Coordinates of C-alpha atoms in Angstrom, one line a residue:
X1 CA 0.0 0.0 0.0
X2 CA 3.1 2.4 0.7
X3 CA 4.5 2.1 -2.0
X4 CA 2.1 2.0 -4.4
X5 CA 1.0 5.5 -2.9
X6 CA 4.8 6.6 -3.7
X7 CA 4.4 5.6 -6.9
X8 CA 1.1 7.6 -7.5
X9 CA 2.9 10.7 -6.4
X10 CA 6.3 10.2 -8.8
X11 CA 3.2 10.0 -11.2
X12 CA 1.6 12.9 -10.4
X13 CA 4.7 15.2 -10.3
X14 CA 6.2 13.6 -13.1
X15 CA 8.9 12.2 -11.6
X16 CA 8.9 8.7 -11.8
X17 CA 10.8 6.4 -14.4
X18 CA 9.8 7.2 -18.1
X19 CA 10.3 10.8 -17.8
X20 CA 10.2 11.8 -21.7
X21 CA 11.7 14.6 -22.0
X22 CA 15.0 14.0 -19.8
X23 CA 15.3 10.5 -21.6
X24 CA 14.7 12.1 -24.9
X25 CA 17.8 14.8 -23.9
X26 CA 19.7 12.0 -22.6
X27 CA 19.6 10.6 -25.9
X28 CA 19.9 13.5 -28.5
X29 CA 23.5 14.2 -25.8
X30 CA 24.5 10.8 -27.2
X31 CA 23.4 11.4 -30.7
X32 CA 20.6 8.7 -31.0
X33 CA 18.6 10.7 -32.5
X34 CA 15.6 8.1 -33.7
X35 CA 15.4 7.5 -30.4
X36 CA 15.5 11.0 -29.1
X37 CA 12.8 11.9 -31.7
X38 CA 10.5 9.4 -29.8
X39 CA 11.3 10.4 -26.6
X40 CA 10.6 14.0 -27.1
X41 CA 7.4 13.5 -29.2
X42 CA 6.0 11.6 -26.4
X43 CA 7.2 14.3 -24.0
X44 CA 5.7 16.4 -26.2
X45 CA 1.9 15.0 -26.6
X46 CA 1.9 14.9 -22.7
X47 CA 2.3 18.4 -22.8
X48 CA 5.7 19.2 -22.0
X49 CA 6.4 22.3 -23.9
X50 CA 10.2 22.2 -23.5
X51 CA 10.2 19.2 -26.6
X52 CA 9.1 21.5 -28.6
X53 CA 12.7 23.0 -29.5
X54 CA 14.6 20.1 -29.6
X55 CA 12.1 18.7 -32.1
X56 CA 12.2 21.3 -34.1
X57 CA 16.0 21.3 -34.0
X58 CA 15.6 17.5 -35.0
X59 CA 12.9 18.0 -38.1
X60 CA 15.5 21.1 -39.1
X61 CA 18.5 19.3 -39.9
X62 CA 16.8 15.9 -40.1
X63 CA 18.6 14.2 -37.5
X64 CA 16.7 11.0 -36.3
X65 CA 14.3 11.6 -39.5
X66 CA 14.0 13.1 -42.9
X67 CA 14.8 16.7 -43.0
X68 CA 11.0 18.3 -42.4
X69 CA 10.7 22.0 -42.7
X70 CA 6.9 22.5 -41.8
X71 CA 7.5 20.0 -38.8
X72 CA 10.7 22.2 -37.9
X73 CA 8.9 25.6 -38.5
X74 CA 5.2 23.9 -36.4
X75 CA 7.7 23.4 -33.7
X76 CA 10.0 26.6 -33.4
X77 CA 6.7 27.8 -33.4
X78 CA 5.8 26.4 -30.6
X79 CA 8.2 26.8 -28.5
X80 CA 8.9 30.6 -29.4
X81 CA 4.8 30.7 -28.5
X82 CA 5.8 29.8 -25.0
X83 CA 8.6 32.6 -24.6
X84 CA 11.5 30.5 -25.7
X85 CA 13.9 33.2 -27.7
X86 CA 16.2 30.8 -29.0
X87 CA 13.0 29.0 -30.7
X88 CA 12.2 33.0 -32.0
X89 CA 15.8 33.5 -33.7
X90 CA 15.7 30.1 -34.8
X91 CA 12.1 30.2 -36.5
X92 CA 12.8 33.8 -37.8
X93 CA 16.1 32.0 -39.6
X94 CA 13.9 29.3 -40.8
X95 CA 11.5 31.6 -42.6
X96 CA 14.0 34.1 -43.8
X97 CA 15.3 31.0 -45.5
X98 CA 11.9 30.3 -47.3
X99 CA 11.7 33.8 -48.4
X100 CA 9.2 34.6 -45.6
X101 CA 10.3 37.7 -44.4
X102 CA 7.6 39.6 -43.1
X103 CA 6.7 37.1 -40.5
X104 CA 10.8 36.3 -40.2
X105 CA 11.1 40.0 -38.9
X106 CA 8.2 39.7 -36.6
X107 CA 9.8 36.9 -35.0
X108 CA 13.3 38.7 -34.7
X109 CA 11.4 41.7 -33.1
X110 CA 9.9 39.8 -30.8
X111 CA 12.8 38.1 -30.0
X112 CA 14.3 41.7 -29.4
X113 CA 11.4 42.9 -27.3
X114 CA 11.9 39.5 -24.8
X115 CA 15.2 41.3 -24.3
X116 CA 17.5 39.0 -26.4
X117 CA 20.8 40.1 -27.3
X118 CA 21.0 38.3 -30.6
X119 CA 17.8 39.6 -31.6
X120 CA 19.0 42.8 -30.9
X121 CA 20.5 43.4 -34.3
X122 CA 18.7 46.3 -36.0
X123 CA 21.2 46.5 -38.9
X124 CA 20.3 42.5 -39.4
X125 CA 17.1 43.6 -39.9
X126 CA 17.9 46.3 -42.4
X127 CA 19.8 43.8 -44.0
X128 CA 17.1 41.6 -44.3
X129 CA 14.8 43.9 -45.7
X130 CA 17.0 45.8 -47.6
X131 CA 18.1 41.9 -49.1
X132 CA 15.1 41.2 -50.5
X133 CA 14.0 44.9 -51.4
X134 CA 11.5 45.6 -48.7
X135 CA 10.9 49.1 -47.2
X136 CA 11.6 49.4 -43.7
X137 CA 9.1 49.9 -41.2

């Protein structure tokens, strides 16, 4: 009876054996990335919004699985959705590279208003624009 209270609390706080998302990390540190891919996307569907990066990261440079830009971009997405400024710079990359550029600035500027330093950059932003012949704002 103990311990199969003990066990309903690890459950309830996440912190029993299984946890997704630190065995998914685990694995993308040793570069199994299949298996990370698993990990995480379970990690993910339970909710845990910190997957969402290192997914993205996976579908990017299709480590673990074929390269996958809307599966990249859906999860930068994500995670920059939830506050995460490296997801912002990243997805703002990612569309700059598909020729998106409005919605690439948008993501750089709010990477800049979260206080990042790297999103900082207003003369990358010029370039941008000026790159693909857009007015600035």
């Amino acid at each position: 009876m103990r311990y199969g209270l003990i066990l309903l609390c690890m459950l309830c706080f996440g912190v029993a054996a299984g946890d997704s998302y630190a065995d998914g990390m685990a694995l993308f540190r040793q570069e199994k990335y299949a298996e990370a891919l698993k990990q995480l996307q379970s990690a993910h569907q339970k909710g845990d919004e910190r997957a969402a990066l290192p997914l993205a990261y996976l579908y990017d440079n299709g480590f673990g699985t074929a390269r996958d830009l809307t599966q990249a971009v859906r999860y930068y997405e994500r995670a920059a959705l939830s506050g995460n400024t490296t997801a912002m710079r990243r997805l703002s990359e990612t569309l700059f590279n598909q020729r998106k550029i409005d919605p690439a600035v948008q993501w750089l500027e709010r990477a800049a208003e979260a206080d990042d330093l790297e999103g900082l950059d207003v003369n990358a932003k010029q370039q941008v624009r000026a790159g693909w012949g857009i007015n600035a704002r």
